[in-house]
């Protein structure tokens, strides 16, 4: 979730009347929204006592248990559940941010759980699917009115970053399948639904998407012949192709492929060969076991490898040479020009630190936090600490340059599921409604 503007309420120096918890009794939740892979973070030792955040203007958005709330752009949406005894005709309601004023409500003739959401060109995109093997449907809704512009039996895959095309994965009956030869990847106009380009995926072909943030930039096809093709998502043209994999029967799934910066990483047993994304030119080979290790898609000037068994490594993306390894860390991620690592602590906590990308040495200690949303452009993080005995949550801006933190919000009666978006603090309350503070 995108992090919006924050309210600066001063350095943490003096003890407040309602101080933020320094020794929580139990972990809050299993969440780090920008991919902390299931670790939970609560308050640990903070250091100096903190200034009490100033009171914020508070509003409530109606919602019930089972409804799907989410923020896209400058608006917040609530899609009602179509399950349960109290379920009626499904609706979608839009609210402004940060004021939380109701803008409109409209029928939503789709069933099932949300599979994807996005926005572009004044349109909001939603995909739903009733059950795992049932038809997927996507709609384009006008953000200003809630009117449905078009509806398709297809899965929404993302919005291209330059032309704003909507990528849809389609099959003849709308059921999400793969490798049968009947699937098509289409790029359509967000407003009209007109097809801008399409690609019929050959039998045995598997697709992988390379993303920059939330936007897909390239689509890579792994063909049964062993050929690999890289396409530009804006026009569908093939940028590069090469025979990089051994042939396989069309019914056998393709091998592991991951993306890291401008590299395509292709698995070859317990090794990985790195190729340039736009030309598929071979760069290097290194010992990376993709079934048990994950390569972060964007880790700045290093290539970050995280093991499912614990431990992290940093490689030189130009040569594949290992720079350093740390068996005590469990996660690495980029925050602006900084490298942030997580270390497990007592009671399942995640202790965050800023590391030197080239040596792995600790530069700053951020403490234990639940991170709310991805980092800002400068690397600034938003952290949260929750006291389950009072259901209060403190939110702070974390500076990886200095290791400092500034509290900017205190919210109450929340479940711990919060985000900062479009200048507002948005949290699910204990009664399932949505609290908005600004």
Short mmCIF file of C-alpha atoms in Angstrom, two decimals:
data_model
loop_
_atom_site.label_atom_id
_atom_site.label_comp_id
_atom_site.label_asym_id
_atom_site.label_seq_id
_atom_site.Cartn_x
_atom_site.Cartn_y
_atom_site.Cartn_z
CA UNK A 1 0.00 0.00 0.00
CA UNK A 2 1.24 3.37 -0.88
CA UNK A 3 2.34 5.68 1.88
CA UNK A 4 0.88 9.17 1.66
CA UNK A 5 1.92 12.41 3.31
CA UNK A 6 2.63 12.34 7.02
CA UNK A 7 2.07 14.86 9.78
CA UNK A 8 5.23 16.02 11.52
CA UNK A 9 4.55 16.40 15.23
CA UNK A 10 8.11 16.80 16.47
CA UNK A 11 11.02 14.80 17.79
CA UNK A 12 10.42 12.18 20.48
CA UNK A 13 12.03 13.67 23.56
CA UNK A 14 9.61 14.15 26.48
CA UNK A 15 7.42 11.69 28.29
CA UNK A 16 3.77 11.96 27.19
CA UNK A 17 0.72 11.66 29.37
CA UNK A 18 -0.13 8.53 27.35
CA UNK A 19 3.30 7.09 26.50
CA UNK A 20 3.79 4.63 23.66
CA UNK A 21 4.27 1.07 24.92
CA UNK A 22 7.92 0.13 25.29
CA UNK A 23 7.46 -3.51 26.37
CA UNK A 24 4.46 -5.10 24.68
CA UNK A 25 3.00 -8.24 26.21
CA UNK A 26 2.48 -10.13 22.96
CA UNK A 27 2.97 -9.72 19.21
CA UNK A 28 0.34 -7.68 17.39
CA UNK A 29 -0.13 -9.27 13.96
CA UNK A 30 1.59 -11.13 11.18
CA UNK A 31 2.16 -8.34 8.71
CA UNK A 32 4.77 -6.21 7.05
CA UNK A 33 2.90 -4.81 4.07
CA UNK A 34 5.97 -4.25 1.93
CA UNK A 35 6.86 -7.94 2.06
CA UNK A 36 8.26 -8.67 5.53
CA UNK A 37 7.13 -12.24 4.86
CA UNK A 38 4.97 -12.91 7.86
CA UNK A 39 7.07 -11.35 10.61
CA UNK A 40 5.27 -9.24 13.20
CA UNK A 41 6.74 -6.24 14.94
CA UNK A 42 5.80 -4.59 18.20
CA UNK A 43 7.46 -2.16 20.51
CA UNK A 44 10.80 -3.02 22.01
CA UNK A 45 13.34 -0.66 23.55
CA UNK A 46 12.74 2.78 22.05
CA UNK A 47 15.24 4.91 23.87
CA UNK A 48 14.13 8.41 24.89
CA UNK A 49 10.51 8.93 25.90
CA UNK A 50 8.26 10.43 23.30
CA UNK A 51 6.12 13.51 22.79
CA UNK A 52 2.39 12.84 22.68
CA UNK A 53 0.98 13.15 19.17
CA UNK A 54 -1.41 16.04 18.64
CA UNK A 55 -5.08 15.17 18.31
CA UNK A 56 -6.16 14.34 14.76
CA UNK A 57 -9.53 14.88 13.09
CA UNK A 58 -11.33 11.53 13.13
CA UNK A 59 -13.99 10.09 10.82
CA UNK A 60 -15.63 6.68 10.43
CA UNK A 61 -16.41 4.81 7.21
CA UNK A 62 -19.18 2.21 7.63
CA UNK A 63 -18.16 -1.41 7.00
CA UNK A 64 -19.06 -4.86 8.27
CA UNK A 65 -17.07 -8.00 8.90
CA UNK A 66 -16.42 -9.66 5.54
CA UNK A 67 -16.53 -6.43 3.50
CA UNK A 68 -13.51 -5.60 1.31
CA UNK A 69 -12.07 -2.11 2.09
CA UNK A 70 -9.15 -0.70 0.10
CA UNK A 71 -7.54 2.57 -0.97
CA UNK A 72 -6.69 3.40 -4.59
CA UNK A 73 -5.36 6.80 -5.61
CA UNK A 74 -7.13 9.60 -3.74
CA UNK A 75 -10.20 7.54 -2.85
CA UNK A 76 -11.19 4.80 -0.44
CA UNK A 77 -13.62 2.03 -1.39
CA UNK A 78 -15.75 -0.48 0.47
CA UNK A 79 -17.06 -3.49 -1.44
CA UNK A 80 -19.75 -5.32 0.49
CA UNK A 81 -19.53 -9.06 1.01
CA UNK A 82 -21.78 -11.33 -1.01
CA UNK A 83 -21.52 -14.16 1.54
CA UNK A 84 -23.38 -14.85 4.78
CA UNK A 85 -26.95 -14.50 6.00
CA UNK A 86 -26.91 -10.69 5.97
CA UNK A 87 -25.55 -10.42 2.44
CA UNK A 88 -27.74 -8.42 0.06
CA UNK A 89 -27.13 -7.03 -3.41
CA UNK A 90 -23.46 -6.24 -3.65
CA UNK A 91 -22.39 -2.58 -3.73
CA UNK A 92 -19.23 -0.51 -3.94
CA UNK A 93 -19.05 2.82 -2.09
CA UNK A 94 -16.41 5.50 -2.68
CA UNK A 95 -15.09 7.99 -0.12
CA UNK A 96 -12.71 10.90 -0.53
CA UNK A 97 -9.33 10.97 1.18
CA UNK A 98 -8.27 12.30 3.58
CA UNK A 99 -11.72 13.76 4.49
CA UNK A 100 -13.56 10.39 4.32
CA UNK A 101 -16.63 12.00 2.72
CA UNK A 102 -18.98 9.67 0.86
CA UNK A 103 -18.87 10.35 -2.90
CA UNK A 104 -21.16 7.70 -4.39
CA UNK A 105 -22.51 4.19 -4.08
CA UNK A 106 -23.20 1.86 -6.99
CA UNK A 107 -24.18 -1.77 -7.62
CA UNK A 108 -21.30 -4.18 -8.22
CA UNK A 109 -22.57 -7.20 -10.19
CA UNK A 110 -19.56 -9.41 -9.39
CA UNK A 111 -19.34 -12.29 -6.93
CA UNK A 112 -16.49 -13.74 -4.94
CA UNK A 113 -13.32 -12.48 -3.32
CA UNK A 114 -11.29 -9.62 -4.75
CA UNK A 115 -8.34 -10.88 -6.81
CA UNK A 116 -6.91 -7.52 -7.86
CA UNK A 117 -7.52 -3.77 -7.84
CA UNK A 118 -5.90 -0.81 -9.59
CA UNK A 119 -6.55 2.61 -11.10
CA UNK A 120 -5.64 4.58 -14.21
CA UNK A 121 -7.13 7.31 -16.43
CA UNK A 122 -9.98 8.04 -14.04
CA UNK A 123 -10.99 4.37 -13.97
CA UNK A 124 -10.84 1.89 -11.11
CA UNK A 125 -10.23 -1.78 -11.96
CA UNK A 126 -11.51 -4.74 -9.93
CA UNK A 127 -11.17 -8.51 -10.43
CA UNK A 128 -13.19 -11.06 -8.45
CA UNK A 129 -13.41 -14.84 -8.37
CA UNK A 130 -16.09 -16.85 -6.50
CA UNK A 131 -13.97 -19.97 -6.00
CA UNK A 132 -10.48 -21.13 -6.97
CA UNK A 133 -11.46 -22.89 -10.21
CA UNK A 134 -14.42 -20.69 -11.14
CA UNK A 135 -14.65 -17.83 -13.60
CA UNK A 136 -12.73 -14.65 -12.98
CA UNK A 137 -14.39 -11.35 -13.89
CA UNK A 138 -13.00 -7.83 -14.16
CA UNK A 139 -14.71 -4.46 -14.44
CA UNK A 140 -13.62 -0.91 -15.15
CA UNK A 141 -15.52 1.61 -13.00
CA UNK A 142 -15.53 5.38 -13.41
CA UNK A 143 -13.93 6.85 -10.30
CA UNK A 144 -16.16 9.93 -10.44
CA UNK A 145 -19.53 8.14 -10.50
CA UNK A 146 -19.26 4.39 -9.98
CA UNK A 147 -20.62 3.69 -13.47
CA UNK A 148 -19.31 0.48 -15.03
CA UNK A 149 -17.50 1.25 -18.29
CA UNK A 150 -16.86 -2.36 -19.33
CA UNK A 151 -16.89 -5.88 -17.96
CA UNK A 152 -14.81 -8.88 -19.02
CA UNK A 153 -14.27 -12.52 -18.07
CA UNK A 154 -10.59 -12.01 -17.41
CA UNK A 155 -8.08 -11.53 -14.60
CA UNK A 156 -6.66 -8.04 -14.01
CA UNK A 157 -2.84 -8.29 -14.00
CA UNK A 158 -1.85 -4.63 -13.69
CA UNK A 159 -1.59 -1.25 -15.45
CA UNK A 160 1.33 -0.50 -17.75
CA UNK A 161 3.43 2.45 -16.49
CA UNK A 162 3.64 4.59 -19.66
CA UNK A 163 0.43 4.23 -21.69
CA UNK A 164 -1.81 3.08 -18.85
CA UNK A 165 -3.03 -0.04 -20.66
CA UNK A 166 -4.88 -2.58 -18.55
CA UNK A 167 -3.37 -6.09 -18.76
CA UNK A 168 -5.92 -8.92 -18.72
CA UNK A 169 -5.31 -12.68 -18.66
CA UNK A 170 -8.16 -14.37 -20.50
CA UNK A 171 -9.34 -17.87 -21.37
CA UNK A 172 -12.36 -18.98 -23.44
CA UNK A 173 -14.69 -19.53 -20.47
CA UNK A 174 -13.10 -17.14 -17.97
CA UNK A 175 -11.62 -19.92 -15.84
CA UNK A 176 -8.01 -19.16 -14.86
CA UNK A 177 -5.95 -21.79 -16.65
CA UNK A 178 -2.41 -21.94 -18.00
CA UNK A 179 -0.36 -23.70 -20.65
CA UNK A 180 -3.33 -25.11 -22.62
CA UNK A 181 -2.79 -22.95 -25.71
CA UNK A 182 -6.18 -21.26 -25.27
CA UNK A 183 -5.10 -18.37 -23.03
CA UNK A 184 -4.53 -14.83 -24.25
CA UNK A 185 -2.80 -11.86 -22.66
CA UNK A 186 -4.50 -8.62 -23.71
CA UNK A 187 -3.71 -4.95 -23.18
CA UNK A 188 -6.93 -2.93 -23.28
CA UNK A 189 -7.96 0.70 -22.99
CA UNK A 190 -8.98 1.52 -19.41
CA UNK A 191 -11.96 3.67 -20.48
CA UNK A 192 -13.36 1.82 -23.50
CA UNK A 193 -12.03 -1.72 -23.08
CA UNK A 194 -10.74 -1.66 -26.68
CA UNK A 195 -7.90 -4.12 -27.25
CA UNK A 196 -4.58 -2.37 -27.94
CA UNK A 197 -2.57 -5.55 -28.42
CA UNK A 198 -2.96 -9.25 -27.64
CA UNK A 199 -0.77 -12.32 -27.41
CA UNK A 200 -2.08 -15.86 -27.72
CA UNK A 201 0.17 -17.91 -25.43
CA UNK A 202 1.31 -21.13 -27.13
CA UNK A 203 0.57 -24.51 -25.60
CA UNK A 204 3.10 -25.23 -22.87
CA UNK A 205 3.93 -21.54 -22.50
CA UNK A 206 4.14 -19.98 -19.04
CA UNK A 207 4.20 -16.25 -18.30
CA UNK A 208 6.16 -14.31 -15.69
CA UNK A 209 5.80 -10.57 -15.07
CA UNK A 210 8.53 -8.16 -14.17
CA UNK A 211 7.22 -5.29 -12.00
CA UNK A 212 8.51 -1.86 -11.06
CA UNK A 213 6.56 -1.10 -7.91
CA UNK A 214 3.00 -2.18 -8.71
CA UNK A 215 3.33 -1.66 -12.48
CA UNK A 216 4.26 -4.51 -14.85
CA UNK A 217 7.03 -3.45 -17.25
CA UNK A 218 7.89 -6.71 -19.05
CA UNK A 219 6.25 -10.07 -19.62
CA UNK A 220 8.46 -13.12 -20.12
CA UNK A 221 7.21 -16.27 -21.87
CA UNK A 222 8.83 -19.63 -21.07
CA UNK A 223 8.07 -21.86 -24.07
CA UNK A 224 8.07 -25.67 -24.06
CA UNK A 225 10.93 -25.65 -26.57
CA UNK A 226 13.16 -23.97 -23.98
CA UNK A 227 12.97 -20.63 -25.72
CA UNK A 228 12.48 -17.51 -23.55
CA UNK A 229 10.85 -14.37 -24.93
CA UNK A 230 10.78 -10.92 -23.34
CA UNK A 231 7.93 -8.59 -24.35
CA UNK A 232 7.32 -4.90 -23.74
CA UNK A 233 3.98 -4.50 -21.96
CA UNK A 234 3.21 -1.21 -23.74
CA UNK A 235 2.97 -2.65 -27.26
CA UNK A 236 3.53 -6.41 -26.95
CA UNK A 237 6.61 -6.47 -29.19
CA UNK A 238 9.37 -8.97 -28.49
CA UNK A 239 12.44 -7.20 -27.12
CA UNK A 240 14.67 -10.25 -26.86
CA UNK A 241 14.53 -14.03 -27.27
CA UNK A 242 16.91 -16.90 -26.66
CA UNK A 243 17.13 -20.64 -26.05
CA UNK A 244 17.95 -20.55 -22.35
CA UNK A 245 16.16 -23.63 -20.97
CA UNK A 246 16.11 -27.33 -21.87
CA UNK A 247 13.04 -28.54 -23.82
CA UNK A 248 10.17 -30.00 -21.79
CA UNK A 249 6.76 -31.60 -22.49
CA UNK A 250 4.01 -28.93 -22.75
CA UNK A 251 2.24 -30.44 -19.72
CA UNK A 252 5.27 -29.96 -17.45
CA UNK A 253 5.42 -26.57 -15.66
CA UNK A 254 8.26 -24.23 -16.56
CA UNK A 255 11.36 -23.86 -14.40
CA UNK A 256 11.93 -21.11 -11.88
CA UNK A 257 12.51 -17.59 -13.18
CA UNK A 258 12.90 -14.50 -11.02
CA UNK A 259 13.64 -10.84 -11.71
CA UNK A 260 16.10 -8.61 -9.88
CA UNK A 261 16.53 -5.09 -11.16
CA UNK A 262 17.47 -5.36 -14.85
CA UNK A 263 18.29 -9.07 -14.62
CA UNK A 264 16.39 -12.24 -15.48
CA UNK A 265 17.47 -15.09 -13.20
CA UNK A 266 17.02 -18.59 -14.67
CA UNK A 267 17.25 -21.67 -12.47
CA UNK A 268 19.60 -24.48 -13.46
CA UNK A 269 19.45 -27.04 -10.64
CA UNK A 270 21.07 -25.37 -7.60
CA UNK A 271 22.60 -22.62 -9.74
CA UNK A 272 21.20 -19.46 -11.28
CA UNK A 273 22.29 -17.86 -14.53
CA UNK A 274 21.68 -14.13 -14.84
CA UNK A 275 20.73 -12.55 -18.17
CA UNK A 276 20.18 -8.93 -19.11
CA UNK A 277 16.48 -8.17 -19.29
CA UNK A 278 16.33 -6.33 -22.62
CA UNK A 279 18.82 -8.47 -24.63
CA UNK A 280 18.97 -11.76 -22.70
CA UNK A 281 22.75 -11.57 -22.79
CA UNK A 282 24.45 -13.84 -20.27
CA UNK A 283 25.96 -11.94 -17.34
CA UNK A 284 27.06 -14.46 -14.72
CA UNK A 285 26.20 -17.67 -12.83
CA UNK A 286 26.05 -18.14 -9.06
CA UNK A 287 24.92 -20.65 -6.45
CA UNK A 288 21.33 -19.62 -5.68
CA UNK A 289 18.73 -22.30 -4.94
CA UNK A 290 15.50 -20.71 -6.16
CA UNK A 291 13.18 -23.36 -4.63
CA UNK A 292 14.45 -22.43 -1.16
CA UNK A 293 15.85 -18.92 -1.69
CA UNK A 294 14.10 -15.78 -2.86
CA UNK A 295 15.82 -12.95 -4.70
CA UNK A 296 14.35 -9.54 -3.92
CA UNK A 297 13.15 -7.81 -7.11
CA UNK A 298 14.66 -4.42 -6.18
CA UNK A 299 17.39 -4.17 -3.60
CA UNK A 300 19.23 -1.12 -4.92
CA UNK A 301 22.92 -1.54 -5.65
CA UNK A 302 23.04 -5.09 -4.25
CA UNK A 303 21.25 -8.31 -5.11
CA UNK A 304 19.52 -9.57 -1.96
CA UNK A 305 18.95 -13.28 -1.40
CA UNK A 306 16.63 -14.39 1.41
CA UNK A 307 16.54 -18.03 2.51
CA UNK A 308 13.32 -19.71 3.61
CA UNK A 309 15.39 -21.46 6.27
CA UNK A 310 16.68 -18.16 7.66
CA UNK A 311 19.67 -16.07 6.79
CA UNK A 312 20.35 -13.52 4.06
CA UNK A 313 23.07 -12.86 1.50
CA UNK A 314 24.08 -9.89 -0.63
CA UNK A 315 25.58 -10.35 -4.10
CA UNK A 316 27.17 -7.95 -6.55
CA UNK A 317 24.56 -7.60 -9.35
CA UNK A 318 27.30 -6.95 -11.91
CA UNK A 319 29.29 -10.15 -11.26
CA UNK A 320 27.22 -12.41 -8.99
CA UNK A 321 30.06 -12.40 -6.43
CA UNK A 322 28.89 -12.75 -2.83
CA UNK A 323 29.60 -9.58 -0.84
CA UNK A 324 28.52 -10.81 2.57
CA UNK A 325 26.17 -13.20 4.38
CA UNK A 326 24.38 -13.00 7.73
CA UNK A 327 22.67 -16.12 9.15
CA UNK A 328 20.91 -14.09 11.89
CA UNK A 329 18.85 -11.88 9.56
CA UNK A 330 15.57 -13.04 8.08
CA UNK A 331 14.76 -10.33 5.55
CA UNK A 332 16.36 -7.61 3.42
CA UNK A 333 14.70 -4.83 1.47
CA UNK A 334 15.48 -1.49 -0.12
CA UNK A 335 14.25 1.75 1.46
CA UNK A 336 15.31 4.58 -0.82
CA UNK A 337 19.10 4.39 -0.95
CA UNK A 338 19.17 2.35 2.24
CA UNK A 339 19.14 -1.39 2.98
CA UNK A 340 16.85 -2.46 5.82
CA UNK A 341 17.12 -5.86 7.49
CA UNK A 342 14.94 -7.73 9.96
CA UNK A 343 16.12 -9.97 12.77
CA UNK A 344 13.80 -12.21 14.83
CA UNK A 345 13.46 -11.21 18.46
CA UNK A 346 11.60 -12.63 21.45
CA UNK A 347 7.87 -13.37 21.13
CA UNK A 348 8.10 -13.33 17.33
CA UNK A 349 9.15 -9.69 17.07
CA UNK A 350 11.11 -8.28 14.12
CA UNK A 351 13.96 -5.97 15.00
CA UNK A 352 14.81 -3.58 12.15
CA UNK A 353 18.26 -2.23 11.29
CA UNK A 354 19.87 -0.27 8.46
CA UNK A 355 22.89 -2.03 6.95
CA UNK A 356 25.81 -1.02 4.77
CA UNK A 357 24.93 -2.62 1.41
CA UNK A 358 28.55 -3.52 0.57
CA UNK A 359 29.64 -4.95 3.93
CA UNK A 360 26.46 -5.87 5.84
CA UNK A 361 27.59 -3.88 8.88
CA UNK A 362 24.86 -2.16 10.87
CA UNK A 363 24.66 1.59 10.36
CA UNK A 364 21.52 2.43 12.34
CA UNK A 365 19.11 0.60 14.63
CA UNK A 366 15.41 1.31 14.08
CA UNK A 367 14.01 -0.97 16.78
CA UNK A 368 10.99 -3.26 16.59
CA UNK A 369 8.05 -2.07 14.51
CA UNK A 370 5.17 -3.23 12.37
CA UNK A 371 5.80 -1.46 9.08
CA UNK A 372 2.77 0.19 7.48
CA UNK A 373 3.09 0.44 3.71
CA UNK A 374 6.16 0.63 1.48
CA UNK A 375 8.98 3.13 2.03
CA UNK A 376 8.72 6.67 0.72
CA UNK A 377 10.93 8.01 -2.10
CA UNK A 378 13.65 9.05 0.35
CA UNK A 379 13.50 5.74 2.21
CA UNK A 380 11.30 7.00 5.03
CA UNK A 381 9.30 4.23 6.71
CA UNK A 382 6.07 4.31 8.67
CA UNK A 383 6.09 2.11 11.76
CA UNK A 384 3.33 1.13 14.16
CA UNK A 385 3.22 -0.17 17.71
CA UNK A 386 0.05 -1.51 19.25
CA UNK A 387 -0.99 -2.22 22.84
CA UNK A 388 -3.53 -5.05 22.72
CA UNK A 389 -4.69 -4.37 26.26
CA UNK A 390 -6.00 -0.93 25.26
CA UNK A 391 -6.33 -1.38 21.43
CA UNK A 392 -4.30 1.81 20.96
CA UNK A 393 -1.81 2.11 18.13
CA UNK A 394 1.04 4.61 17.79
CA UNK A 395 2.36 5.47 14.34
CA UNK A 396 5.76 7.00 13.69
CA UNK A 397 7.94 8.12 10.83
CA UNK A 398 11.25 6.21 10.81
CA UNK A 399 14.35 7.80 9.29
CA UNK A 400 16.85 5.20 8.06
CA UNK A 401 19.52 7.92 7.73
CA UNK A 402 19.61 8.59 11.46
CA UNK A 403 17.73 5.70 13.04
CA UNK A 404 15.36 8.24 14.59
CA UNK A 405 11.58 8.10 14.86
CA UNK A 406 8.83 10.73 15.17
CA UNK A 407 5.40 9.79 16.40
CA UNK A 408 2.66 11.52 14.44
CA UNK A 409 -0.56 9.69 15.34
CA UNK A 410 -2.27 7.89 18.20
CA UNK A 411 -5.38 5.95 17.20
CA UNK A 412 -7.73 3.96 19.43
CA UNK A 413 -10.08 0.98 19.24
CA UNK A 414 -8.25 -0.49 16.24
CA UNK A 415 -7.55 -4.08 15.31
CA UNK A 416 -3.95 -3.32 14.29
CA UNK A 417 -4.55 -3.40 10.53
CA UNK A 418 -3.56 0.12 9.47
CA UNK A 419 -2.07 2.03 6.57
CA UNK A 420 -1.08 5.60 5.76
CA UNK A 421 -2.50 6.75 2.43
CA UNK A 422 -3.23 10.12 0.78
CA UNK A 423 -2.43 12.02 3.98
CA UNK A 424 -4.68 9.92 6.22
CA UNK A 425 -4.18 7.18 8.79
CA UNK A 426 -6.63 4.42 7.93
CA UNK A 427 -7.30 1.54 10.35
CA UNK A 428 -9.81 -1.27 10.68
CA UNK A 429 -11.64 -0.85 13.98
CA UNK A 430 -12.56 -3.62 16.39
CA UNK A 431 -16.19 -3.38 15.22
CA UNK A 432 -15.03 -3.81 11.55
CA UNK A 433 -15.72 -0.16 10.59
CA UNK A 434 -12.92 1.94 9.11
CA UNK A 435 -11.36 4.73 11.13
CA UNK A 436 -9.77 7.64 9.23
CA UNK A 437 -7.58 10.20 11.00
CA UNK A 438 -6.06 13.34 9.48
#
